[in-house]
Structures are given as C-alpha cells and as structure tokens.
XYZ file of C-alpha atoms in Angstrom:
670
model
C 68.541 169.340 63.873
C 72.210 169.870 63.029
C 73.940 167.285 61.782
C 75.655 164.900 63.992
C 79.797 165.144 64.735
C 80.888 161.264 65.807
C 83.147 162.217 69.309
C 87.166 162.206 68.345
C 88.700 161.365 70.257
C 87.185 160.171 74.565
C 91.116 159.524 75.353
C 91.885 157.109 78.285
C 88.542 157.330 78.845
C 86.236 156.124 76.690
C 84.901 153.003 74.655
C 85.165 151.401 71.925
C 84.068 149.464 69.733
C 83.050 147.272 67.035
C 82.954 145.192 65.181
C 81.622 142.427 63.151
C 79.762 141.921 60.013
C 77.701 137.841 59.128
C 80.322 135.508 61.147
C 82.528 134.485 57.763
C 81.372 130.383 57.665
C 84.013 129.281 55.752
C 86.654 128.378 57.745
C 90.424 128.592 58.007
C 93.711 127.013 58.382
C 96.890 128.620 58.939
C 100.209 127.663 57.891
C 103.340 128.961 59.031
C 105.786 127.996 56.660
C 108.880 126.606 56.095
C 111.942 128.519 54.325
C 110.359 131.814 53.662
C 107.206 129.326 51.152
C 104.426 130.356 52.645
C 100.934 128.229 50.945
C 97.340 128.924 50.928
C 95.297 131.873 49.622
C 95.757 134.726 51.394
C 99.467 135.454 53.358
C 99.197 137.671 56.792
C 101.883 139.739 57.614
C 102.169 140.940 60.835
C 104.683 143.789 62.810
C 105.346 142.046 65.854
C 107.170 144.899 67.853
C 105.537 146.268 70.579
C 108.226 147.780 72.456
C 107.583 151.614 70.796
C 109.807 153.696 72.868
C 108.012 156.815 73.793
C 110.778 158.928 75.218
C 113.060 158.144 72.539
C 110.206 160.624 70.952
C 109.275 162.434 73.521
C 113.189 163.150 74.601
C 114.080 164.052 71.332
C 111.355 166.435 70.306
C 109.726 164.033 67.754
C 106.058 163.845 68.560
C 105.147 159.985 68.573
C 101.932 159.959 67.139
C 103.409 160.425 63.088
C 106.793 159.631 63.246
C 107.029 155.780 63.463
C 110.631 156.234 61.399
C 112.222 153.256 64.567
C 108.795 151.453 64.491
C 108.170 151.178 60.582
C 110.291 147.718 59.690
C 110.634 146.117 55.813
C 107.450 143.413 54.491
C 109.783 141.352 52.726
C 106.840 140.606 50.521
C 108.118 140.064 46.675
C 107.709 142.970 44.794
C 105.676 145.409 46.735
C 105.386 148.549 46.154
C 103.110 149.911 48.271
C 103.745 152.326 50.316
C 101.520 153.812 53.119
C 101.015 157.237 53.851
C 102.664 157.476 56.797
C 105.520 156.114 55.327
C 106.651 158.993 54.414
C 107.038 160.589 57.541
C 109.997 158.150 57.797
C 112.870 159.104 58.352
C 112.108 162.458 58.980
C 114.236 164.970 60.750
C 113.730 165.981 64.063
C 113.564 169.297 65.064
C 116.065 170.586 68.234
C 114.159 169.913 70.846
C 112.850 172.938 72.617
C 113.462 173.674 76.978
C 109.551 173.984 77.024
C 109.642 170.279 76.095
C 112.010 168.837 78.032
C 110.205 170.120 80.897
C 107.880 168.842 80.190
C 109.533 165.745 79.870
C 110.789 165.823 82.644
C 107.254 166.570 84.584
C 106.530 162.871 83.387
C 109.500 160.964 85.289
C 109.640 163.057 88.106
C 109.122 161.178 91.306
C 106.021 159.818 92.870
C 104.676 159.473 96.018
C 104.074 156.267 97.357
C 100.144 156.044 97.160
C 99.395 153.665 100.393
C 96.649 154.656 102.481
C 96.095 157.753 104.261
C 94.487 157.435 107.680
C 92.612 161.151 107.576
C 89.720 159.717 107.922
C 88.272 162.130 105.309
C 83.799 161.965 105.493
C 82.412 164.580 102.812
C 79.266 165.947 103.567
C 76.502 167.261 100.860
C 77.520 171.042 100.138
C 80.524 170.718 101.340
C 83.136 172.891 98.279
C 86.582 172.239 97.791
C 89.038 173.480 95.235
C 90.718 170.809 93.403
C 93.264 170.941 90.366
C 93.489 168.933 87.333
C 96.831 168.968 86.267
C 96.286 166.578 83.223
C 93.980 170.030 81.704
C 94.268 168.855 77.720
C 95.482 171.748 75.840
C 94.442 174.089 77.809
C 96.556 177.123 78.827
C 95.879 177.593 81.898
C 97.335 173.846 83.105
C 97.246 172.727 85.719
C 93.254 174.385 85.913
C 91.924 175.073 89.638
C 88.194 174.935 89.845
C 85.769 174.873 92.991
C 83.569 171.096 92.461
C 80.866 170.803 95.242
C 79.088 167.531 96.522
C 75.997 166.837 95.397
C 75.633 163.304 96.161
C 77.436 160.401 98.680
C 76.118 156.659 98.551
C 78.205 153.542 100.109
C 80.969 153.479 97.706
C 81.835 156.434 95.631
C 81.105 160.925 95.711
C 79.614 162.559 92.931
C 81.117 166.255 92.484
C 80.184 169.058 90.204
C 82.373 172.405 89.386
C 79.894 175.635 90.583
C 81.169 177.734 87.897
C 80.869 175.798 85.073
C 84.057 176.872 83.703
C 85.410 177.961 81.923
C 84.074 176.081 78.643
C 80.264 175.874 80.354
C 79.334 172.596 81.449
C 75.477 170.710 79.344
C 75.003 169.038 83.012
C 73.783 170.795 85.643
C 73.406 169.429 89.255
C 70.504 167.424 89.369
C 71.835 165.671 85.659
C 74.763 164.856 87.288
C 73.378 163.314 90.929
C 71.331 161.683 88.936
C 74.002 159.042 88.410
C 75.041 158.073 91.653
C 72.821 155.754 92.603
C 73.267 154.125 89.077
C 77.339 154.119 89.330
C 76.606 152.425 92.698
C 74.810 149.910 91.557
C 78.164 148.505 89.625
C 80.653 148.969 91.981
C 79.825 144.415 93.119
C 80.449 143.531 88.936
C 83.820 146.057 88.376
C 85.188 144.612 91.719
C 84.804 141.777 90.592
C 86.068 141.734 87.776
C 89.266 143.829 88.741
C 89.667 144.322 92.813
C 89.170 147.883 94.656
C 91.229 150.762 95.030
C 91.342 150.670 98.427
C 95.378 151.184 98.386
C 95.137 154.260 96.664
C 92.359 155.865 99.179
C 94.320 158.617 100.163
C 91.652 160.565 101.924
C 90.696 157.624 104.172
C 86.743 157.888 103.022
C 86.203 154.751 101.903
C 85.043 156.324 98.218
C 85.670 157.170 94.727
C 85.299 160.722 93.880
C 83.609 161.279 90.255
C 84.125 164.734 89.105
C 82.223 166.466 86.600
C 83.587 169.668 85.526
C 83.690 170.771 81.485
C 86.947 169.883 79.997
C 88.991 171.756 77.252
C 88.258 169.334 74.477
C 84.133 169.021 74.137
C 85.016 165.957 72.309
C 87.453 164.027 75.552
C 84.878 162.065 77.516
C 86.422 161.464 81.177
C 89.937 160.580 81.808
C 92.293 159.400 85.085
C 95.630 160.890 86.276
C 97.543 159.447 89.195
C 98.762 163.336 89.515
C 96.179 164.240 90.708
C 95.125 162.101 93.522
C 98.298 163.535 95.024
C 97.692 167.150 94.527
C 97.937 169.241 97.656
C 94.895 170.600 96.838
C 93.347 167.422 96.312
C 94.444 164.968 98.467
C 91.355 162.872 96.152
C 91.202 159.877 94.531
C 89.419 160.941 92.012
C 88.720 160.428 88.040
C 87.258 163.320 86.000
C 84.172 163.323 83.729
C 83.330 166.242 81.412
C 80.815 167.654 81.629
C 80.645 169.132 78.550
C 81.481 166.032 76.590
C 78.381 166.636 73.238
C 78.430 163.868 69.956
C 77.641 167.767 68.032
C 79.398 170.834 70.233
C 76.322 172.166 72.270
C 74.678 169.092 73.035
C 74.772 166.504 75.788
C 75.644 163.182 75.317
C 73.317 160.233 76.064
C 73.451 158.619 79.940
C 74.135 155.341 78.833
C 77.786 157.030 77.541
C 78.233 159.320 79.985
C 77.814 156.261 82.857
C 80.070 153.970 79.929
C 82.905 157.236 80.376
C 83.106 156.794 84.351
C 83.045 153.030 84.597
C 85.797 153.451 81.765
C 87.484 155.627 83.942
C 86.600 154.402 86.931
C 88.552 151.084 85.884
C 92.596 153.520 85.573
C 91.575 153.524 88.568
C 91.502 150.546 90.181
C 94.130 149.117 87.805
C 96.053 151.701 89.497
C 95.516 150.583 92.761
C 96.404 147.209 91.974
C 99.660 147.390 90.067
C 101.142 150.591 91.472
C 101.010 152.294 87.305
C 103.480 154.378 86.793
C 103.312 156.002 90.600
C 107.002 154.746 92.101
C 110.540 157.079 91.095
C 111.053 154.358 88.415
C 111.523 156.646 85.199
C 108.672 157.146 83.486
C 109.147 154.403 80.521
C 110.683 151.910 82.617
C 107.453 151.451 85.963
C 105.379 150.748 82.548
C 107.793 148.415 81.440
C 107.706 146.868 84.466
C 104.952 147.220 85.879
C 101.963 148.085 83.525
C 101.093 148.466 79.542
C 98.542 150.969 78.507
C 97.332 149.016 75.902
C 96.442 146.324 78.345
C 95.410 148.224 80.661
C 92.845 150.089 78.166
C 91.613 146.692 77.199
C 90.502 145.976 81.019
C 88.581 149.150 80.764
C 87.268 149.127 77.467
C 85.973 145.536 78.615
C 84.581 147.300 82.132
C 82.030 148.965 79.801
C 80.593 144.791 78.992
C 80.279 143.612 82.137
C 78.726 146.781 83.467
C 76.143 146.020 80.709
C 76.769 149.124 79.232
C 78.438 148.067 75.940
C 75.504 148.996 73.175
C 75.810 152.530 72.256
C 79.123 152.978 72.943
C 80.966 150.898 69.704
C 78.976 153.567 67.546
C 81.182 156.143 68.691
C 84.476 155.205 67.785
C 83.883 152.431 64.743
C 84.034 155.034 62.908
C 87.387 156.064 63.291
C 88.485 152.536 63.423
C 86.737 152.481 59.371
C 88.510 155.908 59.027
C 92.244 154.600 59.902
C 91.905 151.779 57.494
C 90.592 154.239 54.857
C 93.042 156.735 54.709
C 95.610 154.151 55.124
C 95.146 153.490 51.547
C 92.808 150.501 52.756
C 95.954 148.139 53.337
C 96.249 147.303 56.761
C 94.543 146.610 61.116
C 94.590 149.472 63.182
C 97.703 148.987 65.031
C 97.024 148.626 68.718
C 99.455 146.295 70.735
C 102.184 148.549 72.651
C 104.693 149.210 75.682
C 105.197 151.397 78.452
C 103.389 154.326 78.133
C 102.440 154.786 74.591
C 99.125 155.286 73.753
C 97.785 157.555 69.981
C 96.671 160.688 70.922
C 96.502 161.806 67.546
C 94.265 161.622 64.198
C 91.859 158.507 63.600
C 93.631 155.989 65.061
C 93.718 157.738 68.733
C 89.590 157.004 68.321
C 89.403 153.440 66.129
C 92.581 152.256 68.544
C 89.586 151.611 71.262
C 87.456 149.259 68.954
C 90.284 147.117 68.833
C 91.012 147.185 73.307
C 87.320 145.987 72.989
C 87.483 143.403 71.037
C 90.802 142.190 71.768
C 89.509 141.764 76.037
C 86.630 140.061 74.367
C 88.159 137.719 72.073
C 90.435 137.145 75.749
C 87.487 136.524 77.749
C 85.812 134.151 75.164
C 88.873 132.160 74.090
C 89.723 131.232 77.881
C 86.274 130.284 78.481
C 86.263 126.867 79.360
C 89.680 127.062 81.467
C 89.721 128.059 85.199
C 90.334 131.594 85.834
C 89.622 132.830 82.114
C 86.239 133.926 80.525
C 84.925 137.435 82.032
C 87.611 136.285 85.190
C 90.514 136.723 83.316
C 90.866 140.351 83.942
C 91.350 139.117 87.474
C 93.491 136.500 86.769
C 96.316 138.733 84.644
C 96.296 141.396 87.345
C 96.591 138.141 90.073
C 98.547 136.260 88.475
C 102.422 138.038 89.595
C 101.539 139.726 93.673
C 104.831 140.851 94.756
C 106.556 143.551 97.189
C 108.453 146.406 95.064
C 110.844 148.893 96.753
C 109.937 152.563 96.250
C 113.282 153.246 94.793
C 112.462 157.455 96.211
C 111.601 156.122 100.255
C 113.295 152.896 100.656
C 109.725 151.775 101.646
C 108.350 148.597 100.235
C 104.578 148.274 99.004
C 103.161 144.954 99.659
C 101.682 142.530 97.240
C 101.421 144.599 93.826
C 100.566 142.965 90.602
C 100.867 143.591 86.362
C 99.521 144.667 83.760
C 101.129 144.032 80.675
C 102.564 141.951 78.506
C 104.597 139.795 80.730
C 101.564 139.193 83.454
C 99.318 138.490 80.392
C 101.711 135.489 78.676
C 102.017 134.628 82.538
C 98.119 134.144 83.168
C 97.531 132.537 80.276
C 100.339 129.931 80.775
C 99.151 129.319 84.113
C 95.458 128.664 83.177
C 96.626 125.840 80.824
C 95.607 128.283 76.832
C 99.049 129.082 76.743
C 102.300 126.849 76.110
C 103.006 123.393 75.804
C 100.246 121.086 77.744
C 97.933 118.576 75.695
C 95.084 121.705 76.055
C 97.355 125.233 75.129
C 96.134 126.611 71.935
C 98.795 129.102 71.514
C 102.311 128.775 72.058
C 103.332 132.009 73.251
C 102.183 135.803 72.809
C 103.169 136.690 69.199
C 100.776 133.290 68.191
C 98.262 135.310 70.275
C 98.001 138.500 68.645
C 98.159 137.420 65.531
C 95.246 134.732 65.581
C 93.484 138.155 67.064
C 94.462 139.559 63.650
C 93.184 136.888 61.895
C 89.423 136.395 64.442
C 89.252 140.679 63.924
C 89.633 139.896 59.751
C 87.286 137.353 59.769
C 85.085 136.831 62.615
C 84.542 132.684 62.169
C 81.256 131.422 64.399
C 83.797 129.506 66.576
C 87.076 128.503 67.328
C 90.854 129.606 66.771
C 89.744 132.973 65.068
C 86.286 133.862 66.365
C 85.769 137.110 68.566
C 82.565 135.047 70.511
C 79.549 134.222 70.226
C 77.058 137.435 69.712
C 76.614 137.683 73.252
C 79.904 137.569 74.262
C 80.931 140.078 72.165
C 78.194 142.461 73.547
C 74.540 141.774 72.873
C 73.680 145.109 70.869
C 76.890 145.807 69.616
C 76.867 145.589 65.906
C 79.489 144.331 63.671
C 78.337 144.597 60.297
C 79.648 148.148 59.415
C 83.300 147.297 60.938
C 85.956 147.441 57.838
C 88.063 144.431 56.143
C 91.249 145.604 55.170
C 91.434 145.113 51.408
C 93.294 142.160 50.171
C 96.210 143.500 48.248
C 98.075 142.041 45.318
C 102.135 141.651 45.609
C 102.848 145.152 44.025
C 100.027 146.593 45.952
C 101.243 145.309 49.095
C 103.168 147.777 51.963
C 106.717 147.622 51.496
C 106.719 148.577 55.463
C 104.811 148.485 58.285
C 104.354 150.110 61.465
C 104.751 148.204 64.527
C 102.332 147.531 67.392
C 100.880 144.073 65.406
C 99.413 146.166 62.350
C 98.928 143.441 59.813
C 98.476 143.296 55.725
C 97.166 141.007 53.510
C 98.258 139.680 50.218
C 96.630 137.652 47.802
C 98.815 134.517 47.107
C 98.648 133.348 43.177
C 99.074 129.836 42.124
C 99.163 128.746 45.873
C 102.014 129.806 47.182
C 104.178 132.697 47.941
C 108.119 132.460 48.989
C 108.986 136.156 50.939
C 112.257 137.884 50.928
C 113.263 137.004 54.546
C 116.120 138.931 54.259
C 114.283 142.309 53.487
C 111.797 141.247 56.074
C 112.548 143.588 59.672
C 113.629 140.909 63.061
C 109.866 141.316 64.306
C 107.688 140.411 61.369
C 105.836 137.508 61.335
C 103.747 135.863 58.299
C 101.377 133.189 57.823
C 99.881 131.421 54.849
C 95.835 131.253 55.625
C 93.989 129.049 53.653
C 90.022 129.611 52.568
C 87.875 126.354 53.218
C 85.163 127.066 51.031
C 81.683 124.535 51.429
C 81.147 125.368 47.727
C 78.134 124.461 45.580
C 74.705 121.985 45.705
C 72.814 121.396 43.237
C 68.718 120.988 44.883
C 68.096 117.215 44.488
C 71.603 116.019 42.902
C 71.418 112.810 42.384
C 73.504 110.844 40.026
C 73.649 106.720 38.865
C 76.952 106.425 36.710
C 78.364 109.684 36.874
C 74.607 111.779 35.261
C 71.903 112.079 36.332
C 68.417 111.775 34.130
C 65.780 114.643 34.340
C 62.585 116.088 31.711
C 63.359 118.127 29.310
C 63.137 122.095 31.300
C 63.548 121.430 34.595
C 65.194 123.757 36.530
C 67.940 123.015 38.675
C 68.646 125.658 42.052
C 72.229 126.062 43.286
C 73.514 127.093 46.812
C 76.152 127.202 48.953
C 76.069 127.598 52.985
C 78.968 130.096 52.343
C 78.757 133.800 53.852
C 79.443 137.367 51.319
C 80.441 135.353 48.276
C 78.919 134.882 44.773
C 77.762 132.332 42.817
C 79.189 131.712 39.178
C 78.250 129.227 36.852
C 78.642 127.707 33.591
C 76.997 125.184 30.861
C 79.470 125.081 27.949
C 82.009 121.936 29.982
C 84.689 125.221 30.949
C 85.624 126.024 34.308
C 84.574 129.185 36.013
C 85.938 131.463 37.977
C 86.681 134.735 40.090
C 85.144 136.866 36.698
C 84.053 134.098 34.386
C 81.117 132.617 34.480
C 77.182 133.733 34.821
C 76.525 135.278 38.102
C 73.690 132.179 38.931
C 70.558 134.352 40.165
C 67.848 131.606 40.187
C 67.772 127.719 38.829
C 69.784 126.982 35.498
C 66.602 125.066 33.100
C 68.497 121.677 32.016
C 67.232 121.526 28.076
C 69.640 119.311 26.659
C 72.529 117.240 28.208
C 75.355 119.966 29.865
C 77.383 119.830 33.029
C 76.708 122.559 35.103
C 80.198 123.782 36.610
C 79.706 126.621 39.599
C 81.764 128.290 42.383
C 82.063 130.183 45.199
C 83.964 133.036 44.927
C 84.848 136.237 47.475
C 87.521 138.600 47.883
C 89.713 136.549 49.796
C 90.035 133.345 46.757
C 87.048 130.811 45.055
C 85.985 127.375 46.250
C 86.731 124.357 44.400
C 84.882 123.819 41.533
C 81.508 121.862 41.610
C 80.408 119.585 38.537
C 76.814 118.123 37.844
C 76.001 116.286 35.420
C 72.146 115.532 33.533
C 71.069 114.285 31.019
C 67.501 114.725 29.457
C 65.537 112.274 28.394
C 64.517 110.672 24.854
C 60.476 111.071 24.196
C 59.210 108.754 21.474
C 58.343 109.996 18.337
C 54.440 111.131 17.814
C 52.417 107.650 16.289
C 55.411 105.845 15.426
C 54.725 103.749 18.399
C 58.438 103.227 18.254
C 61.106 104.650 20.721
C 63.328 104.693 23.344
C 63.825 105.417 26.817
C 66.607 107.128 28.401
C 69.034 104.854 30.855
C 67.599 105.854 34.252
C 66.472 108.239 36.042
C 67.428 109.116 40.283
C 65.209 106.751 41.607
C 66.433 103.961 39.113
C 62.351 103.651 37.801
C 62.489 103.324 34.769
C 64.204 100.625 32.470
C 67.396 100.280 30.276
C 66.501 98.933 26.904
C 64.443 99.517 23.793
C 61.462 100.685 25.851
C 58.447 98.779 23.349
C 55.861 96.568 25.359
C 56.203 93.505 24.979
C 52.878 92.576 23.289
C 51.204 96.364 22.446
C 53.782 97.331 19.795
C 52.832 101.046 21.703
C 56.583 102.458 22.297
C 57.420 104.866 25.213
C 56.299 104.891 29.021
C 54.071 102.416 30.870
C 52.360 106.354 31.706
C 52.882 106.865 27.539
C 50.771 103.673 27.227
C 47.679 104.330 29.383
C 47.323 107.875 28.366
C 47.083 106.619 24.629
C 44.029 103.722 25.728
C 42.281 106.648 27.329
C 41.839 108.697 24.913
C 40.823 106.509 22.766
C 38.128 104.869 24.816
C 37.172 108.452 25.672
C 36.536 108.592 22.042
C 35.500 106.053 21.385
C 32.056 106.520 24.076
C 31.163 110.445 23.664
C 32.796 110.722 27.052
C 30.480 108.367 28.538
C 32.277 106.479 31.211
C 33.156 109.582 32.487
C 30.221 111.000 33.229
C 28.819 107.793 34.738
C 31.688 107.242 37.165
C 30.436 111.160 38.385
C 26.566 109.979 39.003
C 27.783 106.777 40.052
C 30.032 109.295 43.206
C-alpha cells in the first residue's frame, strides 16, 4: 500500500480543523499594560492588521502569498533579534507587471450582472446532458474549461451531475458513486438553510435546486470550489458548485465519503452566503465590494462551521491539521497561523493555504461557544451576523436596486456581537471590540482552557471527533529570539517575561501591534494528608509523602535541603518522598510557560525511646494531636515511651512467664 499523502490545498472548499490537547487546567489572566509595561509570565504580541490590500499586490505584479512587505510591522519587543524566514521577502522589489498579469487582474474586477432570480422555470430530467463551463479551473492551461455533464440525480432541493468523459484527468468517482450522494446531501438541506438561509435569490435557472457538479479538477489536492461568475456563464445559467471527482489523499485513490460530503456542504454554504450578502457580484471593483459586503476569511469561517453543524467534522480535521503544524514549524515555531484578513484575500500557496482552514473552523466554534448564553448566539450566531445589517443596494452597473442584502464582514460581525450584548460596554459584555475578540481567540487557541474567555468550548462544542491533541502551539521565545516583525492577519507570538514584567519599545512597534501580558495561575503542589500543627507535621520515621497537582502537562520538582526548586533545579518527582529525618519538602510545578509558587511542607520525625532504659521523650504532637507533650514517662510504672509501647512490653513479659499458655487457652476457649 502506498503511503498516504495529506490533501494539500482543498481551497475554499475542504474543511479544516483542529485542535486541542488536554485542556490547560491552569487559569489565565491578562494585563493590558500601561506606558508600555506589561506584567506576567508571557508577553503575547499580535499584529491586528486585517486590511491586507490584495489588489496592491496583484496590480503590481507581486505574489500576495509570498510578499508581505506592507503587511509586516515591528513588534517592539526589546532586544528582539529573531526574524522569521518569510520576513526575508520584505523589501523585495516586484517585477514589472506583465500584460498577462494586468489582463488577468482586469478580469477579476469586470462588472457583474445582477443575479436576481430569472423566471425561466427550468426543469431538468434524469440523463439530460449539458455543456458547462468552469471559469476558475485552477492552474489549467485550458481555463475556462468546457465539459459535458449528465444529470444523474434529482431531489427536492438539489440536482447532481457528473462529467460524462471524466476528462482531462480521469475521475475516481463513477456515476453510481456520485448518485449516492444525492439523498445524503438532501437530508442536510434543513440544517444548512436554518443556519445560513437559502440561495433562492441567485437561483438563476429558477428550478428551485442547487446543482452539485462532479468532474475531475486539474489538481487532485483540490476538493471543490464555488465561483459566482460560473452562475452567469452563458453556457451554464445554473446555480452550481464544483466538486472534484478525482480528489485524493493519495493520487489515484478516492477520498472518504464523509470528506466528499463535507466538501459539498462547505461549498454549498459559499453559494448561500453569496445569495445572502451579494458577495462580489456587483460592478464595484473587486477589492471595494469585498470590503463593503463580504470578507472571505469570515465567509470561510462560516463554510468551515457548516461542516460541524451537519455532523461532518470527524475525519476532516486530520486533512488540514498537518498543514497548520507545518506552517508553525517552517516559521521557526515562533508564531500562530494568520487568519483574519479583509476583502478578497485568501492564502493560496504553501502550508498556510491549508493550515488557515484550521483557524477558521476553530474561530467559528469559539464564536458559538462564547455566545451560547446570548439571544441569537450559539450556533445561531452565523445567521445573526448575516442578518444584522440588511439594506437595499444599488447595482452601479445597471442602476437597479437589489433589496435586503446582508453582510458577512468585520462590520457585521462587530454589529451582531454588540447587539446581542457580547461586545461593547454593557454589564454582560465580555469584550469591548473586535481587536479584543481576536486577541482572546488567540489566547484560547493557545491555552485551550476548560471554560471562560480562553476556552474554545467543550469537546462537544468543538466537535465530538475533533482531536486537538496533535495541534501544535508556537514556542515561547526569549526576548532575543522573538520576531522583530510580524505579518498581519491577527498573527501572534509569545515571549517569556523575565522578572515579572517587561517594557516594550512602543516607538518601534507598528501601529497595528497589540501587546498583552499573560499570567499563568497554577494550582501548585499539595502533599497527601498534610496537616501541620504549630508549623509542622509529626510522622514516623520512614513515612512516604505523596505529592500531587491538578495542573496539566507540567513537571513537578522538589527539594529536601531547604533550597527552592526552579524550572531546571530540584529533583523531578517520580514517587513518594521518604521522610527519615526532620525535613522541609519544597515543591513546584513548571512547564514551558512558567512555574508555580513554591509550596513548603514541614515534617518532624518522632523520637523513639532508647531500648531498655525506661526513659525517653516523645515529640510534640502528631497530626491528630493525640500524643501528650512532655517527657513521656508513664507515672507509677517507670516504663518510658508511649502507652502502646508499655502495653506491648508487659504482654511480652507475661508470655515468657507462662510459656504462651494464655494464647493457647484463648484459642481453646473460642
């Protein structure tokens, strides 16, 4: 069997996912700082810039996926010398734009027709064949690409089509396999429309159905896509989404049924979102219309979470998580994966193009979990965001008014959270603005608390089958190792704070840089049964003392010589500590983020009487206060020690005198 290859791209299509090792049980507090001074254990530095200008790069012949020159800003971390590998691209001069580049970019912003419903009343029949065109046939020399598709299934709300020739790359799904998806996707119709609304407004063929068209896309690593231009293509006139019939983890072997259904749902949400918000259909230039009506990063968040809502977020996370981890690794393990952009920008190359889908999935789960106690929150938050700003929009190309369009962008996200009471200044508000929301999400994605502002949600809210244990976290860097610059997209880096506070160089930090001091509050170490009296606990010599902690993923270290243990000093606890003399056990828990306060446990060992002297002393009191304080001499007997010792000695003498007859007689009597 060939070794599996992980799907690399799954563009605006395949899901993501993500995360969480055992929840970080330690609690988190943050310090917003004053005059550039931040306290705590860790400094989180974040580039809040989301207004990445896609067309600035496109029109100037730059590749927006590798040249982040205008998107990198100084961190202001004192002494920072670390520079992420991608930052070497900063300042690189762009080549002169070619004619082909300008021609392609112009196609992106040509005026679009108003896509209100056309009353053609088209009714398709099984076996019917159509010539269809895909205008976004990624990477293929023949784009736009024409092919013949056959209708193989019709349900109440969808039609399913397959390329009759499986050309040019050879599909892995035959007609029978594709047909089997029809009833399954139909069953999901009420779920996805309840969460996001329907796509009636762009039902361009008026058949009342969404068309899922299977054909072999140029890249086997692409699961599918939705592109609004294809709805109006003269040869199409059909509200359609594209599904790759040759999508494969290992080229030549079809992906799982669940993965295909997940792709179908993801792309279906994009079509619905375009119907609800207008997307980029109007004759406004490509960048402006996305900035005003839609932001792809939030649209992708919705699409990723449609998979969760439809119960399909099980195997899908494993597809994108390796890309998420690889992005962190290839960038020196120093930053999170950027995920918040404006307008039309979406990463298309490298590990970022796959890994970013993990963040989009988790951000949606975070939104749902955080707002579940608010009206319009929980899994209804996506529809709330789409509906919060409804307005009539004039098509500047035709002068016609399109009624009641929603939004899916930063503005509608902010407005929705404000109206339900989660954001703002109200008494129940949890965050004051979008920047704080994005910062809290980054902290939550890093620490994964059980509950509260820094929790992604319960396991059920994240996804019953979504295992976060293999999701990487960036390393905590020293100030010298910290990046000098950060790209935007809400990218964060974490720096160790020495001596409890750090002063950042505000003059060197970019205008979008935000800092937070993070304090880790550990539960610390406890000793089993420890109950001191007058500052110490009296125990028998050789007593084992078991240490424990409720903190997770930590190392427990201790000392018995009176010194304080630290992150790299002291003995690593592996089992009970034996108390064979008066001693103080000092212990801490430590991890990559910090150390707990030192816990001290004082023990005194009981002093035993010298054999045969009849004299001796006891220690003060044991844990229960049962032993008397004093010489321990038993009045009238002259036998030293505890009452127990006295009784045992008398019994031994008696047994010797009677030859053991007392014991024997007792047994006989029984």
